[in-house]
Amino acid sequence: MDVVTTMKLRALSVLPFAALLAAGAFAQAPPATQPPITLKLGDAAPELTIVKWLKGTPQTDLKDGKVRVVEFWATWCGPCKVGMPHLSELSKRYGSKVAFVGVDASERVDDIALAEKFVQDSGDMMAYNVAYATPKGPMTQNWMRAAGQNGIPCAFVVDKHGKIGWIGHPLMGLEEAVDLALQDKLDAKAAAEIDKTWEANMAKGQESFKALAAAQKDGKVDEALKLNEEVLRLLPYMVTSYAPTQYTLLTAKDPEAAAKFGNGLLKEKANAPLVLQAVATTIVNENSAVKGARDYKLAKTLIEQSLKCSAVSYGSNQTLARIAFATGDKEGAVRFQQEAVKMIPAGEAYNRVRTAAEKLLAEYQAAR
């Protein structure tokens, strides 16, 4: 059992945890001291200790014969937001056969209003059951800490018998684990095979990542496009970085293909606001490597779609300000940029951002 447990713990860290954290796969660093692991594969799933169900149907019985996915997230967690559209997609695909539960148990302050507003703004980005739990409370202690898991997002697959079948990143192995759980074939050996496959994917993805950088540097667009597609497939948590790269490379090769790709995101990533906003920002940023005429209409449409499943933010307002200014709407540029400046958090950590945003606002005001 010890060997299997050791292999299982690699589900969230098939590469070193620090590397994944730096790459954006997870948020939250490991604690200074790791408590003993008491929740292992094959163990009965702990109770769901929920303060309030925020969306969907409350899940109270983990031994009713249904497969469940219990995923830990927080409103401040960027990687969690990247994974949410995938959870929604899987929830829709599996329907009543699998219950997906997103548990916010990692807020920095115990304020349920933060989670309530986030869920309300998220719309179809979170098309599954969602709950709030006390930060660092029973859910964290009895699930995350007990299983030796330190980073979020983190998904637990609970099989038909109410036992833990797999633990890992929701974008790396969850679908495979759920499929096996539905067939009642998800045991420790099968879980280890899933982890082994994703370890290989991660290693190959890192190689493709390095080769992509070299191809871009050498101006080998066709090769770069192929490598970028591999990175998107093998390192799915990096989609917010490499969907914009795909669009940028396509503008250098085939502007019509770039437009098709961008418009395709409106359907394929309709509930993935971070992806939509990343591509829109790349289009309007004059310092990006986009070739040819900037498609401001597409950028605006991408932002507008993103706001159907996320709250208005500093970033979305500033992108809309850039679009307005570039298309001759100077009053609109000032208005959006003023809103962007208002939304920048207080504190020294944001001084550089605030200074740049205020400078841009002054430029828009001077141009009126």
mmCIF file of C-alpha atoms in Angstrom:
data_model
loop_
_atom_site.group_PDB
_atom_site.id
_atom_site.type_symbol
_atom_site.label_atom_id
_atom_site.label_comp_id
_atom_site.label_asym_id
_atom_site.label_seq_id
_atom_site.Cartn_x
_atom_site.Cartn_y
_atom_site.Cartn_z
ATOM 1 C CA MET A 1 0.000 0.000 0.000
ATOM 2 C CA ASP A 2 2.880 2.377 0.722
ATOM 3 C CA VAL A 3 4.244 2.017 -2.811
ATOM 4 C CA VAL A 4 0.837 2.651 -4.347
ATOM 5 C CA THR A 5 0.277 5.644 -2.089
ATOM 6 C CA THR A 6 3.620 7.120 -3.076
ATOM 7 C CA MET A 7 2.723 6.735 -6.745
ATOM 8 C CA LYS A 8 -0.698 8.213 -6.114
ATOM 9 C CA LEU A 9 0.687 11.351 -4.551
ATOM 10 C CA ARG A 10 2.381 12.060 -7.843
ATOM 11 C CA ALA A 11 -0.994 12.658 -9.472
ATOM 12 C CA LEU A 12 -0.768 16.317 -8.545
ATOM 13 C CA SER A 13 2.935 16.461 -9.118
ATOM 14 C CA VAL A 14 4.122 14.270 -11.951
ATOM 15 C CA LEU A 15 6.783 16.901 -12.291
ATOM 16 C CA PRO A 16 8.198 18.634 -9.187
ATOM 17 C CA PHE A 17 5.462 20.607 -7.394
ATOM 18 C CA ALA A 18 7.497 23.817 -7.565
ATOM 19 C CA ALA A 19 7.792 23.472 -11.332
ATOM 20 C CA LEU A 20 4.058 22.972 -11.749
ATOM 21 C CA LEU A 21 3.337 25.884 -9.420
ATOM 22 C CA ALA A 22 5.635 28.122 -11.460
ATOM 23 C CA ALA A 23 4.084 26.911 -14.709
ATOM 24 C CA GLY A 24 0.632 27.900 -13.527
ATOM 25 C CA ALA A 25 -0.872 24.434 -13.036
ATOM 26 C CA PHE A 26 -1.575 25.046 -9.360
ATOM 27 C CA ALA A 27 -2.045 27.832 -6.876
ATOM 28 C CA GLN A 28 -0.972 27.623 -3.233
ATOM 29 C CA ALA A 29 2.433 26.531 -1.983
ATOM 30 C CA PRO A 30 3.032 23.473 0.232
ATOM 31 C CA PRO A 31 3.113 23.989 4.013
ATOM 32 C CA ALA A 32 6.391 24.088 5.907
ATOM 33 C CA THR A 33 5.594 20.725 7.493
ATOM 34 C CA GLN A 34 3.517 17.975 5.904
ATOM 35 C CA PRO A 35 1.135 16.136 8.265
ATOM 36 C CA PRO A 36 0.923 12.336 8.059
ATOM 37 C CA ILE A 37 -1.092 10.987 5.133
ATOM 38 C CA THR A 38 -4.209 9.333 6.472
ATOM 39 C CA LEU A 39 -6.503 9.374 3.408
ATOM 40 C CA LYS A 40 -5.390 6.909 0.757
ATOM 41 C CA LEU A 41 -6.736 5.273 -2.371
ATOM 42 C CA GLY A 42 -9.388 2.745 -1.485
ATOM 43 C CA ASP A 43 -10.318 4.523 1.744
ATOM 44 C CA ALA A 44 -13.872 5.642 2.345
ATOM 45 C CA ALA A 45 -14.425 9.230 1.258
ATOM 46 C CA PRO A 46 -14.773 11.615 4.204
ATOM 47 C CA GLU A 47 -18.025 13.423 4.869
ATOM 48 C CA LEU A 48 -18.791 16.565 2.880
ATOM 49 C CA THR A 49 -18.815 19.260 5.555
ATOM 50 C CA ILE A 50 -20.497 22.123 3.731
ATOM 51 C CA VAL A 51 -21.474 25.540 5.065
ATOM 52 C CA LYS A 52 -23.786 26.326 2.149
ATOM 53 C CA TRP A 53 -24.612 24.901 -1.261
ATOM 54 C CA LEU A 54 -24.270 27.745 -3.742
ATOM 55 C CA LYS A 55 -25.443 26.059 -6.927
ATOM 56 C CA GLY A 56 -27.003 22.832 -8.075
ATOM 57 C CA THR A 57 -28.166 19.909 -5.949
ATOM 58 C CA PRO A 58 -26.743 19.237 -2.462
ATOM 59 C CA GLN A 59 -24.786 15.984 -2.337
ATOM 60 C CA THR A 60 -25.241 14.347 1.043
ATOM 61 C CA ASP A 61 -24.780 10.610 0.492
ATOM 62 C CA LEU A 62 -21.454 9.496 -0.980
ATOM 63 C CA LYS A 63 -22.424 5.818 -0.772
ATOM 64 C CA ASP A 64 -25.524 5.853 -2.945
ATOM 65 C CA GLY A 65 -23.876 4.079 -5.890
ATOM 66 C CA LYS A 66 -23.120 7.210 -7.934
ATOM 67 C CA VAL A 67 -19.660 8.295 -9.072
ATOM 68 C CA ARG A 68 -18.696 11.754 -7.844
ATOM 69 C CA VAL A 69 -15.946 14.264 -8.452
ATOM 70 C CA VAL A 70 -15.119 16.529 -5.514
ATOM 71 C CA GLU A 71 -12.925 19.403 -6.691
ATOM 72 C CA PHE A 72 -11.303 22.026 -4.481
ATOM 73 C CA TRP A 73 -11.022 25.631 -5.693
ATOM 74 C CA ALA A 74 -10.997 29.266 -4.524
ATOM 75 C CA THR A 75 -12.091 32.591 -5.986
ATOM 76 C CA TRP A 76 -8.501 33.875 -6.082
ATOM 77 C CA CYS A 77 -7.103 30.780 -7.835
ATOM 78 C CA GLY A 78 -6.285 31.423 -11.500
ATOM 79 C CA PRO A 79 -5.513 27.773 -12.350
ATOM 80 C CA CYS A 80 -8.866 26.797 -10.833
ATOM 81 C CA LYS A 81 -10.657 29.139 -13.242
ATOM 82 C CA VAL A 82 -8.779 27.573 -16.157
ATOM 83 C CA GLY A 83 -10.079 24.130 -15.158
ATOM 84 C CA MET A 84 -13.708 25.075 -14.462
ATOM 85 C CA PRO A 85 -14.895 25.019 -18.109
ATOM 86 C CA HIS A 86 -13.547 21.464 -18.417
ATOM 87 C CA LEU A 87 -15.457 20.370 -15.318
ATOM 88 C CA SER A 88 -18.600 21.904 -16.821
ATOM 89 C CA GLU A 89 -17.981 20.070 -20.087
ATOM 90 C CA LEU A 90 -17.559 16.753 -18.287
ATOM 91 C CA SER A 91 -20.620 17.375 -16.115
ATOM 92 C CA LYS A 92 -22.696 17.933 -19.247
ATOM 93 C CA ARG A 93 -21.218 14.893 -20.986
ATOM 94 C CA TYR A 94 -21.779 12.441 -18.126
ATOM 95 C CA GLY A 95 -25.141 13.849 -17.100
ATOM 96 C CA SER A 96 -26.840 12.088 -14.212
ATOM 97 C CA LYS A 97 -24.240 9.313 -14.140
ATOM 98 C CA VAL A 98 -21.651 11.491 -12.371
ATOM 99 C CA ALA A 99 -22.123 14.293 -9.850
ATOM 100 C CA PHE A 100 -19.514 17.043 -9.972
ATOM 101 C CA VAL A 101 -19.008 19.106 -6.816
ATOM 102 C CA GLY A 102 -16.814 22.206 -6.654
ATOM 103 C CA VAL A 103 -15.923 23.061 -3.052
ATOM 104 C CA ASP A 104 -14.506 26.459 -2.165
ATOM 105 C CA ALA A 105 -12.588 25.633 1.016
ATOM 106 C CA SER A 106 -9.487 27.763 0.476
ATOM 107 C CA GLU A 107 -10.525 31.400 0.743
ATOM 108 C CA ARG A 108 -7.990 33.645 2.456
ATOM 109 C CA VAL A 109 -10.766 35.056 4.636
ATOM 110 C CA ASP A 110 -13.951 33.342 5.770
ATOM 111 C CA ASP A 111 -16.345 35.378 3.645
ATOM 112 C CA ILE A 112 -19.038 33.383 1.888
ATOM 113 C CA ALA A 113 -20.120 36.498 -0.019
ATOM 114 C CA LEU A 114 -16.922 36.261 -2.110
ATOM 115 C CA ALA A 115 -17.850 32.788 -3.269
ATOM 116 C CA GLU A 116 -21.514 33.651 -3.795
ATOM 117 C CA LYS A 117 -20.676 36.582 -6.073
ATOM 118 C CA PHE A 118 -18.067 34.566 -7.960
ATOM 119 C CA VAL A 119 -20.511 31.738 -8.637
ATOM 120 C CA GLN A 120 -23.224 34.184 -9.676
ATOM 121 C CA ASP A 121 -20.881 35.939 -12.120
ATOM 122 C CA SER A 122 -19.495 32.663 -13.485
ATOM 123 C CA GLY A 123 -22.659 31.442 -15.171
ATOM 124 C CA ASP A 124 -21.892 28.517 -17.478
ATOM 125 C CA MET A 125 -18.230 28.453 -16.490
ATOM 126 C CA MET A 126 -19.423 26.515 -13.410
ATOM 127 C CA ALA A 127 -22.249 24.359 -14.755
ATOM 128 C CA TYR A 128 -22.195 21.876 -11.876
ATOM 129 C CA ASN A 129 -22.852 21.673 -8.138
ATOM 130 C CA VAL A 130 -20.920 24.245 -6.095
ATOM 131 C CA ALA A 131 -20.513 24.598 -2.340
ATOM 132 C CA TYR A 132 -18.742 26.749 0.239
ATOM 133 C CA ALA A 133 -16.809 25.326 3.174
ATOM 134 C CA THR A 134 -14.962 26.951 6.053
ATOM 135 C CA PRO A 135 -11.394 27.874 4.980
ATOM 136 C CA LYS A 136 -8.855 25.501 6.533
ATOM 137 C CA GLY A 137 -11.793 23.716 8.138
ATOM 138 C CA PRO A 138 -12.951 20.074 8.028
ATOM 139 C CA MET A 139 -12.996 19.836 4.224
ATOM 140 C CA THR A 140 -9.398 21.015 3.987
ATOM 141 C CA GLN A 141 -8.210 18.912 6.918
ATOM 142 C CA ASN A 142 -10.149 15.701 6.197
ATOM 143 C CA TRP A 143 -9.699 15.702 2.413
ATOM 144 C CA MET A 144 -6.773 17.814 1.212
ATOM 145 C CA ARG A 145 -4.365 17.650 4.147
ATOM 146 C CA ALA A 146 -5.265 14.065 4.987
ATOM 147 C CA ALA A 147 -4.417 13.046 1.408
ATOM 148 C CA GLY A 148 -1.175 15.033 1.375
ATOM 149 C CA GLN A 149 -2.455 17.498 -1.219
ATOM 150 C CA ASN A 150 -1.326 21.110 -1.031
ATOM 151 C CA GLY A 151 -2.237 22.783 -4.317
ATOM 152 C CA ILE A 152 -5.508 23.716 -5.949
ATOM 153 C CA PRO A 153 -7.291 22.885 -8.143
ATOM 154 C CA CYS A 154 -7.424 19.343 -6.837
ATOM 155 C CA ALA A 155 -10.006 16.729 -7.791
ATOM 156 C CA PHE A 156 -10.991 13.558 -5.926
ATOM 157 C CA VAL A 157 -12.884 10.836 -7.760
ATOM 158 C CA VAL A 158 -15.234 8.971 -5.421
ATOM 159 C CA ASP A 159 -16.297 5.624 -6.873
ATOM 160 C CA LYS A 160 -19.683 3.893 -6.742
ATOM 161 C CA HIS A 161 -18.794 2.407 -3.369
ATOM 162 C CA GLY A 162 -18.016 5.750 -1.774
ATOM 163 C CA LYS A 163 -14.258 5.181 -1.829
ATOM 164 C CA ILE A 164 -11.437 7.411 -3.063
ATOM 165 C CA GLY A 165 -10.408 6.175 -6.497
ATOM 166 C CA TRP A 166 -8.115 8.885 -7.828
ATOM 167 C CA ILE A 167 -6.679 12.263 -6.815
ATOM 168 C CA GLY A 168 -5.233 14.751 -9.267
ATOM 169 C CA HIS A 169 -5.386 17.894 -11.341
ATOM 170 C CA PRO A 170 -8.798 18.208 -13.065
ATOM 171 C CA LEU A 171 -7.143 18.795 -16.445
ATOM 172 C CA MET A 172 -4.737 15.875 -16.210
ATOM 173 C CA GLY A 173 -6.306 12.461 -15.845
ATOM 174 C CA LEU A 174 -9.745 13.201 -14.410
ATOM 175 C CA GLU A 175 -11.688 12.102 -17.477
ATOM 176 C CA GLU A 176 -9.849 8.792 -17.634
ATOM 177 C CA ALA A 177 -10.428 8.192 -13.928
ATOM 178 C CA VAL A 178 -14.157 8.915 -14.189
ATOM 179 C CA ASP A 179 -14.530 6.567 -17.172
ATOM 180 C CA LEU A 180 -12.929 3.743 -15.202
ATOM 181 C CA ALA A 181 -14.984 4.511 -12.109
ATOM 182 C CA LEU A 182 -18.182 4.222 -14.128
ATOM 183 C CA GLN A 183 -17.038 0.757 -15.251
ATOM 184 C CA ASP A 184 -16.148 -0.098 -11.649
ATOM 185 C CA LYS A 185 -12.544 -0.610 -12.777
ATOM 186 C CA LEU A 186 -10.827 2.254 -10.961
ATOM 187 C CA ASP A 187 -8.414 0.652 -8.532
ATOM 188 C CA ALA A 188 -4.952 1.657 -7.318
ATOM 189 C CA LYS A 189 -3.228 -0.006 -10.269
ATOM 190 C CA ALA A 190 -5.472 1.731 -12.797
ATOM 191 C CA ALA A 191 -4.983 5.065 -11.046
ATOM 192 C CA ALA A 192 -1.227 4.584 -11.182
ATOM 193 C CA GLU A 193 -1.437 3.926 -14.940
ATOM 194 C CA ILE A 194 -3.330 7.196 -15.416
ATOM 195 C CA ASP A 195 -0.603 9.015 -13.518
ATOM 196 C CA LYS A 196 2.103 7.291 -15.556
ATOM 197 C CA THR A 197 0.450 8.383 -18.807
ATOM 198 C CA TRP A 198 0.272 11.989 -17.659
ATOM 199 C CA GLU A 199 3.843 11.882 -16.408
ATOM 200 C CA ALA A 200 4.845 10.980 -19.966
ATOM 201 C CA ASN A 201 2.572 13.700 -21.360
ATOM 202 C CA MET A 202 4.114 16.289 -19.083
ATOM 203 C CA ALA A 203 7.650 15.280 -20.007
ATOM 204 C CA LYS A 204 6.862 15.345 -23.722
ATOM 205 C CA GLY A 205 5.027 18.620 -23.302
ATOM 206 C CA GLN A 206 8.057 20.210 -21.718
ATOM 207 C CA GLU A 207 10.162 19.073 -24.683
ATOM 208 C CA SER A 208 7.609 20.510 -27.122
ATOM 209 C CA PHE A 209 7.580 23.730 -25.120
ATOM 210 C CA LYS A 210 11.347 24.134 -25.519
ATOM 211 C CA ALA A 211 11.243 23.221 -29.205
ATOM 212 C CA LEU A 212 8.416 25.711 -29.738
ATOM 213 C CA ALA A 213 10.485 28.539 -28.302
ATOM 214 C CA ALA A 214 13.350 27.650 -30.661
ATOM 215 C CA ALA A 215 11.055 27.436 -33.697
ATOM 216 C CA GLN A 216 9.530 30.813 -32.900
ATOM 217 C CA LYS A 217 12.964 32.357 -32.511
ATOM 218 C CA ASP A 218 14.021 30.965 -35.894
ATOM 219 C CA GLY A 219 10.826 32.081 -37.628
ATOM 220 C CA LYS A 220 9.725 28.531 -38.470
ATOM 221 C CA VAL A 221 5.996 29.195 -38.392
ATOM 222 C CA ASP A 222 4.736 25.816 -39.652
ATOM 223 C CA GLU A 223 6.895 23.936 -37.175
ATOM 224 C CA ALA A 224 5.904 26.306 -34.376
ATOM 225 C CA LEU A 225 2.196 25.796 -35.096
ATOM 226 C CA LYS A 226 2.565 22.027 -34.889
ATOM 227 C CA LEU A 227 4.537 22.260 -31.658
ATOM 228 C CA ASN A 228 2.084 24.730 -30.161
ATOM 229 C CA GLU A 229 -0.778 22.310 -30.801
ATOM 230 C CA GLU A 230 1.224 19.633 -28.976
ATOM 231 C CA VAL A 231 1.763 21.932 -26.016
ATOM 232 C CA LEU A 232 -1.966 22.672 -25.858
ATOM 233 C CA ARG A 233 -2.738 18.938 -25.895
ATOM 234 C CA LEU A 234 -0.048 17.782 -23.493
ATOM 235 C CA LEU A 235 -0.051 20.748 -21.088
ATOM 236 C CA PRO A 236 -3.747 21.723 -21.033
ATOM 237 C CA TYR A 237 -3.370 23.993 -18.010
ATOM 238 C CA MET A 238 -1.305 26.344 -20.203
ATOM 239 C CA VAL A 239 -4.180 27.117 -22.577
ATOM 240 C CA THR A 240 -4.383 30.782 -21.548
ATOM 241 C CA SER A 241 -0.813 31.252 -22.759
ATOM 242 C CA TYR A 242 -0.809 29.087 -25.854
ATOM 243 C CA ALA A 243 -4.241 29.771 -27.338
ATOM 244 C CA PRO A 244 -2.987 33.360 -27.921
ATOM 245 C CA THR A 245 0.228 31.903 -29.339
ATOM 246 C CA GLN A 246 -1.804 29.793 -31.772
ATOM 247 C CA TYR A 247 -3.706 32.853 -32.941
ATOM 248 C CA THR A 248 -0.496 34.891 -33.286
ATOM 249 C CA LEU A 249 1.274 32.207 -35.326
ATOM 250 C CA LEU A 250 -1.734 31.842 -37.607
ATOM 251 C CA THR A 251 -1.730 35.583 -38.360
ATOM 252 C CA ALA A 252 1.789 35.135 -39.721
ATOM 253 C CA LYS A 253 0.812 32.157 -41.890
ATOM 254 C CA ASP A 254 -2.837 32.582 -42.868
ATOM 255 C CA PRO A 255 -4.936 35.536 -41.634
ATOM 256 C CA GLU A 256 -8.154 33.774 -42.631
ATOM 257 C CA ALA A 257 -7.180 30.754 -40.543
ATOM 258 C CA ALA A 258 -6.405 33.078 -37.644
ATOM 259 C CA ALA A 259 -9.858 34.643 -37.910
ATOM 260 C CA LYS A 260 -11.448 31.192 -38.098
ATOM 261 C CA PHE A 261 -9.515 30.089 -35.013
ATOM 262 C CA GLY A 262 -10.494 33.205 -33.076
ATOM 263 C CA ASN A 263 -14.157 32.970 -34.009
ATOM 264 C CA GLY A 264 -14.089 29.259 -33.238
ATOM 265 C CA LEU A 265 -13.186 30.076 -29.655
ATOM 266 C CA LEU A 266 -16.556 31.816 -29.290
ATOM 267 C CA LYS A 267 -18.145 28.365 -29.541
ATOM 268 C CA GLU A 268 -15.434 25.984 -28.337
ATOM 269 C CA LYS A 269 -14.377 28.133 -25.364
ATOM 270 C CA ALA A 270 -17.606 30.065 -24.856
ATOM 271 C CA ASN A 271 -17.510 29.460 -21.089
ATOM 272 C CA ALA A 272 -13.728 29.921 -20.696
ATOM 273 C CA PRO A 273 -13.359 33.651 -19.970
ATOM 274 C CA LEU A 274 -9.634 33.559 -19.245
ATOM 275 C CA VAL A 275 -8.914 32.046 -22.647
ATOM 276 C CA LEU A 276 -11.177 34.494 -24.471
ATOM 277 C CA GLN A 277 -9.676 37.471 -22.655
ATOM 278 C CA ALA A 278 -6.116 36.275 -23.243
ATOM 279 C CA VAL A 279 -6.630 36.089 -27.009
ATOM 280 C CA ALA A 280 -8.460 39.444 -27.088
ATOM 281 C CA THR A 281 -5.652 41.105 -25.141
ATOM 282 C CA THR A 282 -3.075 39.674 -27.536
ATOM 283 C CA ILE A 283 -4.993 41.075 -30.504
ATOM 284 C CA VAL A 284 -5.148 44.629 -29.132
ATOM 285 C CA ASN A 285 -1.709 44.793 -27.516
ATOM 286 C CA GLU A 286 0.480 46.728 -29.938
ATOM 287 C CA ASN A 287 3.553 45.012 -28.499
ATOM 288 C CA SER A 288 2.318 41.510 -29.318
ATOM 289 C CA ALA A 289 3.624 39.564 -32.315
ATOM 290 C CA VAL A 290 0.299 39.574 -34.174
ATOM 291 C CA LYS A 291 0.882 40.177 -37.890
ATOM 292 C CA GLY A 292 -1.243 42.248 -40.235
ATOM 293 C CA ALA A 293 -4.300 44.308 -39.355
ATOM 294 C CA ARG A 294 -5.596 43.956 -35.811
ATOM 295 C CA ASP A 295 -9.062 42.389 -35.671
ATOM 296 C CA TYR A 296 -10.626 44.719 -33.113
ATOM 297 C CA LYS A 297 -14.119 43.468 -33.886
ATOM 298 C CA LEU A 298 -13.101 39.932 -32.961
ATOM 299 C CA ALA A 299 -11.331 41.157 -29.822
ATOM 300 C CA LYS A 300 -14.434 43.024 -28.676
ATOM 301 C CA THR A 301 -16.655 40.016 -29.325
ATOM 302 C CA LEU A 302 -14.288 37.780 -27.345
ATOM 303 C CA ILE A 303 -14.369 40.154 -24.376
ATOM 304 C CA GLU A 304 -18.144 40.495 -24.512
ATOM 305 C CA GLN A 305 -18.526 36.712 -24.518
ATOM 306 C CA SER A 306 -16.105 36.370 -21.599
ATOM 307 C CA LEU A 307 -18.208 38.753 -19.529
ATOM 308 C CA LYS A 308 -21.167 36.385 -19.822
ATOM 309 C CA CYS A 309 -19.310 33.968 -17.540
ATOM 310 C CA SER A 310 -17.068 36.206 -15.442
ATOM 311 C CA ALA A 311 -17.129 39.509 -13.605
ATOM 312 C CA VAL A 312 -15.968 42.754 -15.177
ATOM 313 C CA SER A 313 -12.319 43.250 -14.273
ATOM 314 C CA TYR A 314 -9.457 45.695 -14.597
ATOM 315 C CA GLY A 315 -8.154 43.642 -17.503
ATOM 316 C CA SER A 316 -11.412 43.445 -19.425
ATOM 317 C CA ASN A 317 -12.012 47.183 -19.011
ATOM 318 C CA GLN A 318 -8.522 48.064 -20.180
ATOM 319 C CA THR A 319 -8.829 45.815 -23.220
ATOM 320 C CA LEU A 320 -12.158 47.432 -24.091
ATOM 321 C CA ALA A 321 -10.504 50.840 -23.666
ATOM 322 C CA ARG A 322 -7.750 49.873 -26.116
ATOM 323 C CA ILE A 323 -10.344 48.650 -28.609
ATOM 324 C CA ALA A 324 -12.401 51.828 -28.280
ATOM 325 C CA PHE A 325 -9.371 54.062 -28.782
ATOM 326 C CA ALA A 326 -8.104 52.070 -31.770
ATOM 327 C CA THR A 327 -11.513 52.256 -33.471
ATOM 328 C CA GLY A 328 -11.956 56.003 -32.934
ATOM 329 C CA ASP A 329 -14.206 55.952 -29.870
ATOM 330 C CA LYS A 330 -12.082 58.226 -27.710
ATOM 331 C CA GLU A 331 -14.819 58.933 -25.178
ATOM 332 C CA GLY A 332 -15.365 55.211 -24.764
ATOM 333 C CA ALA A 333 -11.639 54.688 -24.308
ATOM 334 C CA VAL A 334 -11.559 57.230 -21.490
ATOM 335 C CA ARG A 335 -14.639 55.742 -19.845
ATOM 336 C CA PHE A 336 -13.396 52.154 -19.903
ATOM 337 C CA GLN A 337 -9.899 53.152 -18.781
ATOM 338 C CA GLN A 338 -11.290 55.167 -15.877
ATOM 339 C CA GLU A 339 -13.178 52.071 -14.751
ATOM 340 C CA ALA A 340 -10.021 50.001 -15.160
ATOM 341 C CA VAL A 341 -8.032 52.345 -12.926
ATOM 342 C CA LYS A 342 -10.755 52.227 -10.259
ATOM 343 C CA MET A 343 -10.576 48.430 -10.153
ATOM 344 C CA ILE A 344 -6.834 48.158 -9.502
ATOM 345 C CA PRO A 345 -6.352 46.919 -5.915
ATOM 346 C CA ALA A 346 -4.698 49.187 -3.371
ATOM 347 C CA GLY A 347 -1.181 48.465 -2.140
ATOM 348 C CA GLU A 348 2.429 48.776 -3.202
ATOM 349 C CA ALA A 349 2.298 45.500 -5.119
ATOM 350 C CA TYR A 350 0.059 47.181 -7.696
ATOM 351 C CA ASN A 351 1.900 50.495 -7.979
ATOM 352 C CA ARG A 352 3.475 49.641 -11.324
ATOM 353 C CA VAL A 353 0.166 48.479 -12.769
ATOM 354 C CA ARG A 354 -1.597 51.579 -11.479
ATOM 355 C CA THR A 355 1.069 53.916 -12.870
ATOM 356 C CA ALA A 356 0.872 52.314 -16.328
ATOM 357 C CA ALA A 357 -2.932 52.394 -16.313
ATOM 358 C CA GLU A 358 -3.033 56.038 -15.253
ATOM 359 C CA LYS A 359 -0.499 56.927 -17.963
ATOM 360 C CA LEU A 360 -2.689 55.251 -20.562
ATOM 361 C CA LEU A 361 -5.728 57.112 -19.235
ATOM 362 C CA ALA A 362 -3.897 60.421 -19.531
ATOM 363 C CA GLU A 363 -3.033 59.614 -23.152
ATOM 364 C CA TYR A 364 -6.677 58.883 -23.954
ATOM 365 C CA GLN A 365 -7.837 62.053 -22.219
ATOM 366 C CA ALA A 366 -5.282 64.158 -24.074
ATOM 367 C CA ALA A 367 -6.422 62.741 -27.401
ATOM 368 C CA ARG A 368 -10.066 63.731 -26.941
#
